[in-house]
C-alpha positions as MATLAB code, in Angstrom:
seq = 'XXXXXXXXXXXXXXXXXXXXXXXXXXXXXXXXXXXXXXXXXXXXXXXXXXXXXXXXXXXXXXXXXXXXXXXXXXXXXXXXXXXXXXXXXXXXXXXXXXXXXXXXXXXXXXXXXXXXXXX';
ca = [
      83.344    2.197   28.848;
      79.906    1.796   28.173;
      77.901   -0.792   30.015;
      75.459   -1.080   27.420;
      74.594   -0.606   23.885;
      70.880    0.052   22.023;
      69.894   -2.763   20.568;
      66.637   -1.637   19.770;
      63.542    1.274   20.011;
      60.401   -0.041   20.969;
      56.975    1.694   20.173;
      53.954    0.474   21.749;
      51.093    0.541   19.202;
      47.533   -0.821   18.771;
      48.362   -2.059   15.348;
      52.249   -3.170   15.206;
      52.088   -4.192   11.250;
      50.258   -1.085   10.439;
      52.777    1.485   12.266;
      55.873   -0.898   11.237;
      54.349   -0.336    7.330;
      54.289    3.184    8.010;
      58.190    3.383    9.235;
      59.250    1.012    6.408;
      57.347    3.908    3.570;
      59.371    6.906    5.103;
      63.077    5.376    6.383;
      63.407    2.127    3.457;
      64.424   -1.245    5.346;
      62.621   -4.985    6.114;
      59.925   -5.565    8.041;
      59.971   -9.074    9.852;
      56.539   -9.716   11.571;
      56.181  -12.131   14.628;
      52.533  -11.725   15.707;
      52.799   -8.855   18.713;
      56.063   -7.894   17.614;
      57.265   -6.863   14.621;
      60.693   -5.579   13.380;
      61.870   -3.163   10.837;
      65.558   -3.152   10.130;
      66.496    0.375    8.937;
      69.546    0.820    6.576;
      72.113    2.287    8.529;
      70.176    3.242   11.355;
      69.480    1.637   14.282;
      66.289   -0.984   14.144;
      62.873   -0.100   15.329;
      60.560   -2.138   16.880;
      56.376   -2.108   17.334;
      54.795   -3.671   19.866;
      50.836   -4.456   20.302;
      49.336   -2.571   23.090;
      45.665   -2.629   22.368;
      45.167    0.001   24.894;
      47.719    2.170   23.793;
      46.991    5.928   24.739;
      49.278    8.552   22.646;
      51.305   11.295   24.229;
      49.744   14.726   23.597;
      51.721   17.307   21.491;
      52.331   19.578   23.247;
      52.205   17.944   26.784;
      50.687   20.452   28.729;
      52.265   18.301   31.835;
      55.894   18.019   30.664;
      55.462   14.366   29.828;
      56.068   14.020   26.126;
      57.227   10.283   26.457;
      60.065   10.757   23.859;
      60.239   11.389   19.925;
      62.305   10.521   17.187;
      64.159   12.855   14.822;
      64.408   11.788   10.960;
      66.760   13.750    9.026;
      65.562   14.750    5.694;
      67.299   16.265    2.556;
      64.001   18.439    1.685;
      61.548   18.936    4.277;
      58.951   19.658    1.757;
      59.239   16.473    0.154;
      59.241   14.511    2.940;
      56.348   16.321    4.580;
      54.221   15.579    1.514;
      54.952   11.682    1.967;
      54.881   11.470    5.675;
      51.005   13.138    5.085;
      50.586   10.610    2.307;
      51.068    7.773    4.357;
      48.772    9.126    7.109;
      50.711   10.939    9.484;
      49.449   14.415   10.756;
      51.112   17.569   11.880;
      51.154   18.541   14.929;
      53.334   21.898   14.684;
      54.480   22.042   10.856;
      53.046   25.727   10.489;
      56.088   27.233   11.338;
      58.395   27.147    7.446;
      61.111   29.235    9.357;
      62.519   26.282   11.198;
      65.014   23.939   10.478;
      62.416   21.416   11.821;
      58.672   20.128   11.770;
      56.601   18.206   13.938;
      54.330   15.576   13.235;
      52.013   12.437   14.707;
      52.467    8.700   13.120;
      48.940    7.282   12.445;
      49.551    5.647   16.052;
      49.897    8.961   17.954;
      53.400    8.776   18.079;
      55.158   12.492   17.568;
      57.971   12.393   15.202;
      60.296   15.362   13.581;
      61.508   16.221   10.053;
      64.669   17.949   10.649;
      66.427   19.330    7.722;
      70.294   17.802    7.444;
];
């Protein structure tokens, strides 16, 4: 038995409306806004959360030290597609070059990497 269940993933973020605006563009869902914090509820996903950290410092791609932090995974029906809009709405690639993979890896405008892994 489990002794817990995910309510929730956090990302700390200078700018928690900008990054939850982002998330909204590529995965759908509502964004509710309470200052520092701000919500998105994803469509049959769990909820993501953004959190104001003014002094927020990215984790470097690839991390040299180990220490990547963590990453999420969005599954995508055409990873062409959804690399154009995920570049559109200001994320950047970070290792994308490689078209023989199943996957590609980008930054969110905050810093935060983030794969497009073909379902």
């Amino acid at each position: 038995m489990a002794l817990a269940k995910l309510g929730v993933v956090v990302l700390d973020c200078p700018d928690p409306r900008a990054l939850a605006g982002f998330y909204a563009k590529v995965l759908g869902g509502t964004v509710k806004d309470e200052g520092e914090w701000v919500d998105l509820k994803v469509p049959g996903g769990p909820a993501l959360a953004f959190q104001e950290a003014p002094d927020h410092v990215p984790p470097k791609w690839p991390a040299a030290d180990g220490s990547l932090q963590f990453h999420l995974d969005l599954v995508v029906e055409d990873l062409d597609a959804a690399e154009k809009g995920v570049l559109a709405l200001g994320a950047r690639p970070l290792d994308a070059t490689d078209r023989t993979r199943s996957f590609r890896v980008y930054a969110d405008p905050a810093g935060h990497p983030f794969c497009l892994c073909a379902c």
